[in-house]
Coordinates of N, CA and C in Angstrom, one line a residue:
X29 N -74.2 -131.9 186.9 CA -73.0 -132.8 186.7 C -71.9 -132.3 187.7
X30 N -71.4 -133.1 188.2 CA -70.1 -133.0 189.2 C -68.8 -132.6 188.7
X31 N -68.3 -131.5 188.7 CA -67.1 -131.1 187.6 C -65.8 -132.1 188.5
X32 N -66.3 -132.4 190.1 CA -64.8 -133.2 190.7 C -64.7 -134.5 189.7
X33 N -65.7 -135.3 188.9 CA -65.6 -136.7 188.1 C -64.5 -136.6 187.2
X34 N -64.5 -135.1 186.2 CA -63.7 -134.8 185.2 C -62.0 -135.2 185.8
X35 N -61.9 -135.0 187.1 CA -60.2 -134.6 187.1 C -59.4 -136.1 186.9
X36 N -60.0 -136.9 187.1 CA -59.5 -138.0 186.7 C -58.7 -138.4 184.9
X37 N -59.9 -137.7 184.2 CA -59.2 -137.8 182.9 C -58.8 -136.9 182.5
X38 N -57.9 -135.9 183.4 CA -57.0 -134.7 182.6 C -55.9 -134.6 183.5
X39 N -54.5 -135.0 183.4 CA -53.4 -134.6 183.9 C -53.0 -133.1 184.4
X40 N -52.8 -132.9 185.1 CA -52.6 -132.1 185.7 C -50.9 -131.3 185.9
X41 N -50.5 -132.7 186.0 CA -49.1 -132.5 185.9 C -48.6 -133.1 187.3
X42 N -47.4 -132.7 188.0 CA -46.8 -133.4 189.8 C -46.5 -132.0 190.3
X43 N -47.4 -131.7 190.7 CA -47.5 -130.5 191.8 C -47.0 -130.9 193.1
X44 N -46.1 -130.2 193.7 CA -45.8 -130.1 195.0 C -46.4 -128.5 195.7
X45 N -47.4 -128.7 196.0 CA -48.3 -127.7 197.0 C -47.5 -127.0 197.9
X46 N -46.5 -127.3 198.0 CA -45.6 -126.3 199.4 C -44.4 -125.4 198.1
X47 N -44.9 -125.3 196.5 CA -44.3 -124.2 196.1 C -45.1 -123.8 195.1
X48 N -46.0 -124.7 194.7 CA -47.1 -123.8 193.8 C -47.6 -123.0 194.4
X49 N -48.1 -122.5 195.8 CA -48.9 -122.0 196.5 C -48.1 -120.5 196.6
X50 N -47.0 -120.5 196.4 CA -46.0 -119.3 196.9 C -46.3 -118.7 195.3
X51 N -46.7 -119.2 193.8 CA -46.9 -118.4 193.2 C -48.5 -118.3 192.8
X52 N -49.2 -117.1 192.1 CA -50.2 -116.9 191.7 C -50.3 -117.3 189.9
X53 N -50.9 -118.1 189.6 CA -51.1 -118.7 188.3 C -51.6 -117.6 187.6
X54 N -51.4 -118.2 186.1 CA -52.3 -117.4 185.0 C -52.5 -118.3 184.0
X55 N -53.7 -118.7 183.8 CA -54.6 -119.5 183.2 C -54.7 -119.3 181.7
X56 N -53.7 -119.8 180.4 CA -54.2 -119.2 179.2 C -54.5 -121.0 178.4
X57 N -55.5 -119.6 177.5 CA -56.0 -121.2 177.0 C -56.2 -121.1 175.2
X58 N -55.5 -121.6 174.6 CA -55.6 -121.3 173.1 C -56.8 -122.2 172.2
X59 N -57.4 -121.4 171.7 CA -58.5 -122.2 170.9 C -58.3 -122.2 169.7
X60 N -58.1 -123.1 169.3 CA -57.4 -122.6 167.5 C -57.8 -123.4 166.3
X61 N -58.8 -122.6 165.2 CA -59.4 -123.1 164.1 C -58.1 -124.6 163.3
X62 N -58.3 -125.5 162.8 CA -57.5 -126.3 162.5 C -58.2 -127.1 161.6
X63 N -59.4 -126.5 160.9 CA -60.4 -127.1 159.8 C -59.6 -127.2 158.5
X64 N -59.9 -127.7 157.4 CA -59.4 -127.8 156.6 C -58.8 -126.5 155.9
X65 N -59.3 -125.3 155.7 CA -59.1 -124.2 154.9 C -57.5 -123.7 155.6
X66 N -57.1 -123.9 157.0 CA -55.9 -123.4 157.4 C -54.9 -124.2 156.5
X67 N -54.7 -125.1 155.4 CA -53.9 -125.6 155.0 C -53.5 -124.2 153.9
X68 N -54.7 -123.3 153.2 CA -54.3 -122.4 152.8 C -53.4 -121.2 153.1
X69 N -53.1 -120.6 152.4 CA -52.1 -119.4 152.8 C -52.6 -117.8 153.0
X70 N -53.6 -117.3 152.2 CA -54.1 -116.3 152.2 C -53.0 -115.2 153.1
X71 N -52.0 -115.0 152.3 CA -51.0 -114.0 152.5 C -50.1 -114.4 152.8
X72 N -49.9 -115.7 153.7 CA -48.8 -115.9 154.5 C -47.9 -116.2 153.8
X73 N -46.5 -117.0 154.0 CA -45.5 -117.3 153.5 C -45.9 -118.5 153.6
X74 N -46.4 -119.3 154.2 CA -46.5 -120.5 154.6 C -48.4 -121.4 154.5
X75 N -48.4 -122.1 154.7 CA -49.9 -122.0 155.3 C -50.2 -121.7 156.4
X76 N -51.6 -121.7 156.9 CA -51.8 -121.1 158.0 C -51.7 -122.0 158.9
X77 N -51.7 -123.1 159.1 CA -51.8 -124.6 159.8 C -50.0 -124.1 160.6
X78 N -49.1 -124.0 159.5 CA -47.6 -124.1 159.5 C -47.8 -123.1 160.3
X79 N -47.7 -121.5 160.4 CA -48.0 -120.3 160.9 C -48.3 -120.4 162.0
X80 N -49.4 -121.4 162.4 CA -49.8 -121.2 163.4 C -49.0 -122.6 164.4
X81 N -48.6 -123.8 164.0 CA -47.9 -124.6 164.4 C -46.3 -123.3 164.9
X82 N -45.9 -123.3 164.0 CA -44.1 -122.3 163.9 C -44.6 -121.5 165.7
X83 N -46.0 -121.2 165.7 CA -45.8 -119.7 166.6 C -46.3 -120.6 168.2
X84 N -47.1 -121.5 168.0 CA -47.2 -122.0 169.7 C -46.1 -123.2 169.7
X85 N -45.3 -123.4 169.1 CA -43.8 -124.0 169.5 C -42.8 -122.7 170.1
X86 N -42.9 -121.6 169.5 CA -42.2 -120.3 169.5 C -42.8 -120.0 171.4
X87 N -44.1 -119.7 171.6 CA -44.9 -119.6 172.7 C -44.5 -120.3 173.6
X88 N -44.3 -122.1 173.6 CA -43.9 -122.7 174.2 C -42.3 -122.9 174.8
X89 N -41.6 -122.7 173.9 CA -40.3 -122.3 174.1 C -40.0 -121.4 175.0
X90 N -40.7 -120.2 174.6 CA -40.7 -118.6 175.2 C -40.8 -118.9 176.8
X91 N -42.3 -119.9 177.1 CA -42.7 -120.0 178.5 C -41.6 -120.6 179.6
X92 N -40.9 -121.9 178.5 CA -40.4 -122.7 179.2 C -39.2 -121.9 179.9
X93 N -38.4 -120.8 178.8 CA -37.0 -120.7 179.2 C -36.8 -119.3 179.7
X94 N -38.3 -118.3 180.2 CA -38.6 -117.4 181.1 C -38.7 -118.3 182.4
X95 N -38.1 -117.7 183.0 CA -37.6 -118.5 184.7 C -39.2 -118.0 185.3
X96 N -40.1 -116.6 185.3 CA -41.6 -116.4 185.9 C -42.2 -116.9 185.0
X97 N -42.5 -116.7 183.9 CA -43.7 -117.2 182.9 C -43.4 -119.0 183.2
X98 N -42.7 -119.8 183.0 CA -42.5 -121.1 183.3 C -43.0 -121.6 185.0
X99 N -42.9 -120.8 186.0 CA -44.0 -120.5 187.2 C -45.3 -120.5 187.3
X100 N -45.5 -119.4 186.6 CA -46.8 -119.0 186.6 C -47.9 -119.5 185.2
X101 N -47.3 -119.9 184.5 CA -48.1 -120.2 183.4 C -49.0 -121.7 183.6
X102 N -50.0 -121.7 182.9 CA -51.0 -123.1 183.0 C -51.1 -122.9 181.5
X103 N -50.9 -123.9 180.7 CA -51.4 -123.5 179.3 C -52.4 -124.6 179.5
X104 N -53.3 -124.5 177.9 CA -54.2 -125.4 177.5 C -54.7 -125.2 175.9
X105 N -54.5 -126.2 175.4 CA -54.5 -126.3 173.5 C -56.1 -126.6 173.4
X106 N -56.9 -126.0 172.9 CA -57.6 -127.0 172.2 C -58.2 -126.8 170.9
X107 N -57.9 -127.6 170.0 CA -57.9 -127.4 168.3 C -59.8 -128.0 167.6
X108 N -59.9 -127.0 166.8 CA -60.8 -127.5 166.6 C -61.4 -127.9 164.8
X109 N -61.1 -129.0 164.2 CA -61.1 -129.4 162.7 C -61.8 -130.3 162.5
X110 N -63.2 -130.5 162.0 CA -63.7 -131.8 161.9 C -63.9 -132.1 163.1
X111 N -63.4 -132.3 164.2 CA -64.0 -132.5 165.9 C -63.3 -131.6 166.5
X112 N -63.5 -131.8 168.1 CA -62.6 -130.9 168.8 C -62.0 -131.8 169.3
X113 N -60.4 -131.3 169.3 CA -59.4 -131.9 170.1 C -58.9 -131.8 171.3
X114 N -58.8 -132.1 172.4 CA -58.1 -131.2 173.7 C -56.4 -131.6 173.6
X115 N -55.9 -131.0 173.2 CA -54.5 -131.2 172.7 C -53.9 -131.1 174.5
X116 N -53.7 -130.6 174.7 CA -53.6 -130.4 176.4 C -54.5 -129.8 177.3
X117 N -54.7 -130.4 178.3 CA -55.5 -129.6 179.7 C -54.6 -128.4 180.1
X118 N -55.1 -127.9 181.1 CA -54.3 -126.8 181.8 C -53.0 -128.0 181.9
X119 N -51.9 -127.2 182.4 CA -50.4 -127.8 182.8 C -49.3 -127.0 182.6
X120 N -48.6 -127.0 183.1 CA -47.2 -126.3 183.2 C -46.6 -127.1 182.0
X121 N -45.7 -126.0 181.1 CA -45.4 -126.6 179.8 C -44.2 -127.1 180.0
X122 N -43.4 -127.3 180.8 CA -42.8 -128.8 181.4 C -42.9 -129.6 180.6
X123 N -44.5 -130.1 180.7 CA -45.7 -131.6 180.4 C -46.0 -131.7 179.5
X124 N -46.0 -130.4 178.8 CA -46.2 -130.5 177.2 C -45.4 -130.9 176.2
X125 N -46.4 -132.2 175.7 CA -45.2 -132.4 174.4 C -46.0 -132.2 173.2
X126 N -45.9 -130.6 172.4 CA -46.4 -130.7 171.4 C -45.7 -130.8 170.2
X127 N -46.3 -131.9 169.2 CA -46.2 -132.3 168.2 C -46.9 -131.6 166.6
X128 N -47.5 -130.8 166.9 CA -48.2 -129.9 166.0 C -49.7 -130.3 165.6
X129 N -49.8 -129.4 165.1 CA -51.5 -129.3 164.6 C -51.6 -130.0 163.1
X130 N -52.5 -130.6 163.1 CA -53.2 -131.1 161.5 C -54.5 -130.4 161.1
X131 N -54.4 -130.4 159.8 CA -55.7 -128.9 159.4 C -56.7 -130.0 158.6
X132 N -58.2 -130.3 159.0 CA -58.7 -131.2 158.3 C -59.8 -130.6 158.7
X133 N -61.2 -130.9 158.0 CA -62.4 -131.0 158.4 C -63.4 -129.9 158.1
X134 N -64.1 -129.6 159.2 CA -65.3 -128.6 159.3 C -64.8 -128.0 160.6
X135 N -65.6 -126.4 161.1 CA -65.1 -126.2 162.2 C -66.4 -126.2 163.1
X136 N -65.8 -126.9 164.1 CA -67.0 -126.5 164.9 C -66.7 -126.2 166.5
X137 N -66.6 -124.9 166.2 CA -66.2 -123.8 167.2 C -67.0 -123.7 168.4
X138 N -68.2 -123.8 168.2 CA -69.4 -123.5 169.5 C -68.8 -125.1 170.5
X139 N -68.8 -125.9 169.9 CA -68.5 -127.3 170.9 C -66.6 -126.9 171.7
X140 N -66.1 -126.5 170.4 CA -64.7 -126.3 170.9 C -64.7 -125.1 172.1
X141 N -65.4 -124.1 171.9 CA -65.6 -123.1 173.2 C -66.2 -123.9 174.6
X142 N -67.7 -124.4 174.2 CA -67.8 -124.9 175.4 C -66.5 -126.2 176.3
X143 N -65.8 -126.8 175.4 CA -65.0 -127.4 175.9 C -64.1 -126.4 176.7
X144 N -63.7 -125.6 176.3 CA -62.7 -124.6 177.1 C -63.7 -124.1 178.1
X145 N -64.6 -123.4 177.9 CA -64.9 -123.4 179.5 C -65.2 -123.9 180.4
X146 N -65.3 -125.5 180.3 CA -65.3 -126.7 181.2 C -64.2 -127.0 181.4
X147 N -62.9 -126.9 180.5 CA -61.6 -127.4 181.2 C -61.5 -126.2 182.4
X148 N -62.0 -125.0 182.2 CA -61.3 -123.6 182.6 C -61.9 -123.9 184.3
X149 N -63.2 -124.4 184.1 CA -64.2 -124.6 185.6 C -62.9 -125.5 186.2
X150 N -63.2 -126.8 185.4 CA -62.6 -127.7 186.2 C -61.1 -127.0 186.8
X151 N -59.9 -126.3 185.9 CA -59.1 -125.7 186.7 C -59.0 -124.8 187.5
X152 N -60.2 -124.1 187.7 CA -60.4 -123.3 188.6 C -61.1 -124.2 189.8
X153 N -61.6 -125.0 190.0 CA -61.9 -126.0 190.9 C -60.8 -126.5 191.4
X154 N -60.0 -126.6 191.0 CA -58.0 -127.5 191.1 C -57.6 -126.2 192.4
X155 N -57.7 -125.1 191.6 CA -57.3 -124.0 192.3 C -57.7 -123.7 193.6
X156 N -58.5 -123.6 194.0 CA -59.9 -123.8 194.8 C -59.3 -124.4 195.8
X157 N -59.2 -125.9 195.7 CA -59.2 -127.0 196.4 C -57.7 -126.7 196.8
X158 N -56.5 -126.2 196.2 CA -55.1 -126.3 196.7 C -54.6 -124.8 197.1
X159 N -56.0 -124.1 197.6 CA -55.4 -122.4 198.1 C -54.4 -121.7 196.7
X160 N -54.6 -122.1 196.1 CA -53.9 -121.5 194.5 C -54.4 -119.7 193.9
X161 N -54.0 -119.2 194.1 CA -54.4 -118.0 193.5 C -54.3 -117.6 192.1
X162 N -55.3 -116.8 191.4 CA -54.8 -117.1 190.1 C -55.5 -115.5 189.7
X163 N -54.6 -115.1 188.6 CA -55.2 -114.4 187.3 C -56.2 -114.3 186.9
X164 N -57.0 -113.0 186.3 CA -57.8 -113.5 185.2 C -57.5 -114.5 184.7
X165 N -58.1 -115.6 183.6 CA -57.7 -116.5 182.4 C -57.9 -115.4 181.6
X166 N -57.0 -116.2 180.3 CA -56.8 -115.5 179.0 C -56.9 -116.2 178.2
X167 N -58.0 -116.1 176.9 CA -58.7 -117.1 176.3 C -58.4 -116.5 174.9
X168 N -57.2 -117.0 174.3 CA -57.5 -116.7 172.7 C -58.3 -117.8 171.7
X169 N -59.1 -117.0 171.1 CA -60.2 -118.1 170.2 C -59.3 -117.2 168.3
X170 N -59.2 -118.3 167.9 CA -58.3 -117.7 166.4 C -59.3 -118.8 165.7
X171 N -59.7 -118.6 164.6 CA -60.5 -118.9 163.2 C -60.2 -118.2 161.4
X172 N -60.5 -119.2 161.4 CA -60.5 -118.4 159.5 C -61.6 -118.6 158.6
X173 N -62.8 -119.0 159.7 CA -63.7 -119.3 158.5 C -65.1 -118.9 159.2
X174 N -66.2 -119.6 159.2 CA -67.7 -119.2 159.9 C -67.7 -120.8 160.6
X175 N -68.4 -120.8 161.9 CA -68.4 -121.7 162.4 C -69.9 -122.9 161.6
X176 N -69.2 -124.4 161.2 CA -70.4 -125.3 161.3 C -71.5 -125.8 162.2
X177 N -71.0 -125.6 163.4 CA -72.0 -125.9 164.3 C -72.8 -125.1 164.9
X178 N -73.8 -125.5 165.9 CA -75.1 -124.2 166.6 C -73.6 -123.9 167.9
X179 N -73.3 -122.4 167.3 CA -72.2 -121.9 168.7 C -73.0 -120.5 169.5
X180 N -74.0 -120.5 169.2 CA -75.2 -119.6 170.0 C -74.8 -119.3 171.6
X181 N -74.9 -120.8 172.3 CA -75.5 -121.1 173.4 C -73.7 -120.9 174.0
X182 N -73.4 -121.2 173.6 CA -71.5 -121.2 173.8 C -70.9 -119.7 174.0
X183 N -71.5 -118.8 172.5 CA -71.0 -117.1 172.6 C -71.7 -116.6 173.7
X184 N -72.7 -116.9 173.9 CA -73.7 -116.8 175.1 C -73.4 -116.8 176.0
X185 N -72.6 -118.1 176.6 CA -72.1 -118.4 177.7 C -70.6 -117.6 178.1
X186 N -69.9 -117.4 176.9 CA -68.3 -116.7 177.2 C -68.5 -115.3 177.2
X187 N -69.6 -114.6 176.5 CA -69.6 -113.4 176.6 C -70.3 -112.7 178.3
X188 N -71.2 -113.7 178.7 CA -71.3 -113.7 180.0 C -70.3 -113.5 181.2
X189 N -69.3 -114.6 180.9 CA -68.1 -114.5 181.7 C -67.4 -113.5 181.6
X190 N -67.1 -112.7 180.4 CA -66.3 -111.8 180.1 C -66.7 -110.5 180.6
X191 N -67.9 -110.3 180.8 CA -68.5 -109.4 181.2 C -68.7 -109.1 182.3
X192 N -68.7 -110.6 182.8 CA -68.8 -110.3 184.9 C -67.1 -110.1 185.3
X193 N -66.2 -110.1 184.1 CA -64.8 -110.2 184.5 C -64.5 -111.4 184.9
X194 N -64.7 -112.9 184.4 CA -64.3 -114.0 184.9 C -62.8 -114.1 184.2
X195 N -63.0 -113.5 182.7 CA -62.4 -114.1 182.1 C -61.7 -113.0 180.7
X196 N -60.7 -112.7 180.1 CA -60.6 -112.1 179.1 C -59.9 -113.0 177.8
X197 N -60.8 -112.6 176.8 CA -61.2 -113.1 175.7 C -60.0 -112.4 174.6
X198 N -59.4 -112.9 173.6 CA -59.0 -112.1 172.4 C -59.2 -113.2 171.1
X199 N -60.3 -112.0 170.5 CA -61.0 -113.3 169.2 C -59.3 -112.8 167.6
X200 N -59.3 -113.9 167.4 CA -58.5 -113.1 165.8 C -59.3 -114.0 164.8
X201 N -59.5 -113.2 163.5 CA -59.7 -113.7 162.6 C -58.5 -113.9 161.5
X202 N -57.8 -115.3 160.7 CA -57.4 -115.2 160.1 C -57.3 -115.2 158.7
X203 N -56.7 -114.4 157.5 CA -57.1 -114.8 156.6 C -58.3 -113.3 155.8
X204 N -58.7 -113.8 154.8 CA -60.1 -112.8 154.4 C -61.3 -113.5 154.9
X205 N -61.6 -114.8 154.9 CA -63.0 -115.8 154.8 C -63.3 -116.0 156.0
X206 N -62.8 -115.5 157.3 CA -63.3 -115.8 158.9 C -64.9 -114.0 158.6
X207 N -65.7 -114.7 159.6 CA -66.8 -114.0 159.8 C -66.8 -113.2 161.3
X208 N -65.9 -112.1 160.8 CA -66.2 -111.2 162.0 C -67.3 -111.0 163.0
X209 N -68.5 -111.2 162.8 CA -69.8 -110.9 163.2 C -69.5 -112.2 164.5
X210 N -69.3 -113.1 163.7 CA -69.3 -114.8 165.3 C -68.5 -114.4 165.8
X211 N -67.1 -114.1 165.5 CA -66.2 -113.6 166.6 C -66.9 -113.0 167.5
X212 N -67.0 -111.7 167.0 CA -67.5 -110.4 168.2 C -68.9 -111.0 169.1
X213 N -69.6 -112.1 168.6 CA -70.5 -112.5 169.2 C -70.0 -113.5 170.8
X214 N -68.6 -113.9 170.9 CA -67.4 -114.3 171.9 C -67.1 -113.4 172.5
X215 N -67.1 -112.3 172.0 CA -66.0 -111.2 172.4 C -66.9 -109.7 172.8
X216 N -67.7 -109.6 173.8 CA -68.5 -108.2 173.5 C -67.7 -106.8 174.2
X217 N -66.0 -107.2 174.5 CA -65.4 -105.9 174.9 C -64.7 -105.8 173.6
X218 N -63.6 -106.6 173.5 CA -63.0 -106.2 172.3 C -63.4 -107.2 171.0
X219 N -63.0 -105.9 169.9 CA -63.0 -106.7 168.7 C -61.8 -107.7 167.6
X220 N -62.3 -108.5 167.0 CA -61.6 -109.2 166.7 C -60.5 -108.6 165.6
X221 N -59.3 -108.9 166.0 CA -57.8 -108.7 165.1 C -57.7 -109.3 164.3
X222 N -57.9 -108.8 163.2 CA -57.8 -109.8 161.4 C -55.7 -109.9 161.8
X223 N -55.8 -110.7 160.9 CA -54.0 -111.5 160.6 C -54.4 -111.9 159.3
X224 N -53.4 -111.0 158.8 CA -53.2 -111.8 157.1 C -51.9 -112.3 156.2
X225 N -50.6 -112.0 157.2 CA -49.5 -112.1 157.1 C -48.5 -112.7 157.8
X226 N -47.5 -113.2 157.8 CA -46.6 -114.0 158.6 C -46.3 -112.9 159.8
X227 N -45.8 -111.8 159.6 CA -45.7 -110.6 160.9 C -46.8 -110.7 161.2
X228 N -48.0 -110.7 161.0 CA -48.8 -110.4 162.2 C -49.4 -111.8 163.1
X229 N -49.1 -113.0 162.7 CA -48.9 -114.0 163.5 C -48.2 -113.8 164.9
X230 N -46.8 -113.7 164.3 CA -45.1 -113.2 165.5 C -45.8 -112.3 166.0
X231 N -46.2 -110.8 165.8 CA -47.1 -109.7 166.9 C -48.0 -110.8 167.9
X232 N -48.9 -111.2 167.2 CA -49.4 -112.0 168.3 C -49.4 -113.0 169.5
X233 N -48.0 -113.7 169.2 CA -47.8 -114.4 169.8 C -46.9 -113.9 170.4
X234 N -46.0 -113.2 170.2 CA -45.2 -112.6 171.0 C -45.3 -111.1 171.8
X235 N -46.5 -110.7 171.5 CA -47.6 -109.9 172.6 C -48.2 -111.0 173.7
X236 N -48.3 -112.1 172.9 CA -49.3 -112.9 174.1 C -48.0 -113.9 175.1
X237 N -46.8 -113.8 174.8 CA -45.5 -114.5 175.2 C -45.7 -113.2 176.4
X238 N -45.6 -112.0 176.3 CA -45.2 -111.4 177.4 C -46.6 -111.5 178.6
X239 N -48.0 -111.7 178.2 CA -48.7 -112.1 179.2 C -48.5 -113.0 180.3
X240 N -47.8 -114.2 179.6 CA -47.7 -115.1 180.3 C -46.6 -114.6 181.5
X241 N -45.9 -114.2 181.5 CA -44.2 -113.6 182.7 C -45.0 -112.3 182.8
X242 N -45.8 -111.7 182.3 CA -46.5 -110.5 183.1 C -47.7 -110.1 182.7
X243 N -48.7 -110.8 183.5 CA -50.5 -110.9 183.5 C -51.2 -109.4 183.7
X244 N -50.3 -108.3 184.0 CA -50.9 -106.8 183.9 C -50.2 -106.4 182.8
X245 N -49.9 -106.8 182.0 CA -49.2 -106.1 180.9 C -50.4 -106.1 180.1
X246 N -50.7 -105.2 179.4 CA -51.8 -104.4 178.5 C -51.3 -104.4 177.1
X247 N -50.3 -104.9 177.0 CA -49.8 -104.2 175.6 C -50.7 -105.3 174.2
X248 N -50.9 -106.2 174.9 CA -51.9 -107.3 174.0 C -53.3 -106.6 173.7
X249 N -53.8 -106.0 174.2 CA -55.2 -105.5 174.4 C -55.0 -104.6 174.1
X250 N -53.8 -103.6 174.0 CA -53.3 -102.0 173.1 C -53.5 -102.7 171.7
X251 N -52.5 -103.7 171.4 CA -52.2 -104.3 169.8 C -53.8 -104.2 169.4
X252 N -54.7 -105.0 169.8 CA -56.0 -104.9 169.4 C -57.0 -104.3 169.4
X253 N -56.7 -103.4 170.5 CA -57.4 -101.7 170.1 C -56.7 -101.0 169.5
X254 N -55.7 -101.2 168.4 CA -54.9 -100.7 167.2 C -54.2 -99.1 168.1
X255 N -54.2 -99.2 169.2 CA -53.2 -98.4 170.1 C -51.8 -97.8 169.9
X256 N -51.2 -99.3 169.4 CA -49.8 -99.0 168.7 C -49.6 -100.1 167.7

């Protein structure tokens, strides 16, 4: 299959090429459980649906009103509850208009991964084509439960990437009921970060706020090797 067919049905955003070129992108892409059970709380103050809405509005904010992270940033949503959603393609959060997440369904995680690594091709193909330089990507996959569907062929596929260094991965589990075992089956450098609490949402997101305005900063990948 020809990944140039896809670019037609994913916005990109209005690039002017004589100043994107002058910066080097960084590719993050949020995968985020959104099945029914996130309506629960399992520690939080809130539910987890809300938690996790409150913190990529927070993210979003953060990118927009950093003068480099608002540069360099490409974000991409994609939710997965009952189906998978692509809430946005890559794009400069400009373009983003998020409205929040709804928690319904079954999860099925293995289709929602493969979708992220075909948006991720296709933007690295964008890149390619416009002398763009870029980052690793940075791929957070967040869950709270065991995936419904066959995601075999999917952990398969991202743990390959991670490994040849295409791509770095941070799996979180939220909650008690997510199945650490499928995470790490995504993830074969690091292990997955349980969250059971409203602070350790904020840690995350605002570990992963300073990736975006600085793509060598480690301190996300310290948090999850329980470093500090």
């Amino acid at each position: 299959m020809n990944n140039d067919s896809y670019f037609s049905n994913y916005d990109f955003g209005s690039w002017d090429n004589s100043n994107v070129k002058s910066y080097r992108k960084v590719p993050l892409c949020l995968v985020v459980d959104t099945s029914g059970s996130m309506l629960n709380k399992d520690g939080t103050q809130r539910s987890k649906i809300e938690e996790l809405n409150t913190n990529i509005h927070q993210l979003i904010n953060y990118i927009r009103n950093d003068s480099k992270a608002s540069r360099i940033c490409d974000l991409s949503i994609i939710s997965f509850g009952g189906g998978v959603n692509v809430v946005s393609g890559y794009d400069n959060v400009e373009n983003i208009e998020f409205k929040g997440l709804r928690a319904s369904g079954a999860t099925p995680m293995g289709e929602a991964v493969r979708k992220a690594i075909e948006l991720l091709q296709i933007r690295r193909n964008y890149y390619r084509k416009n002398d763009i330089e870029h980052y690793k990507p940075i791929m957070l996959l967040m869950s709270d439960g065991a995936p419904t569907d066959d995601y075999d062929s999917a952990a398969g596929q991202m743990s390959t990437m991670v490994r040849n260094k295409e791509l770095k991965i941070f799996p979180v589990g939220v909650g008690v009921s997510f199945d650490k075992e499928v995470l790490k089956a995504f993830s074969p450098l690091i292990d997955p970060k349980i969250i059971r609490d409203t602070s350790g949402f904020a840690m995350l997101f605002r570990l992963l706020s300073s990736s975006t305005s600085n793509p060598n900063d480690d301190s996300l990948e310290k948090w999850f090797n329980d470093e500090f």
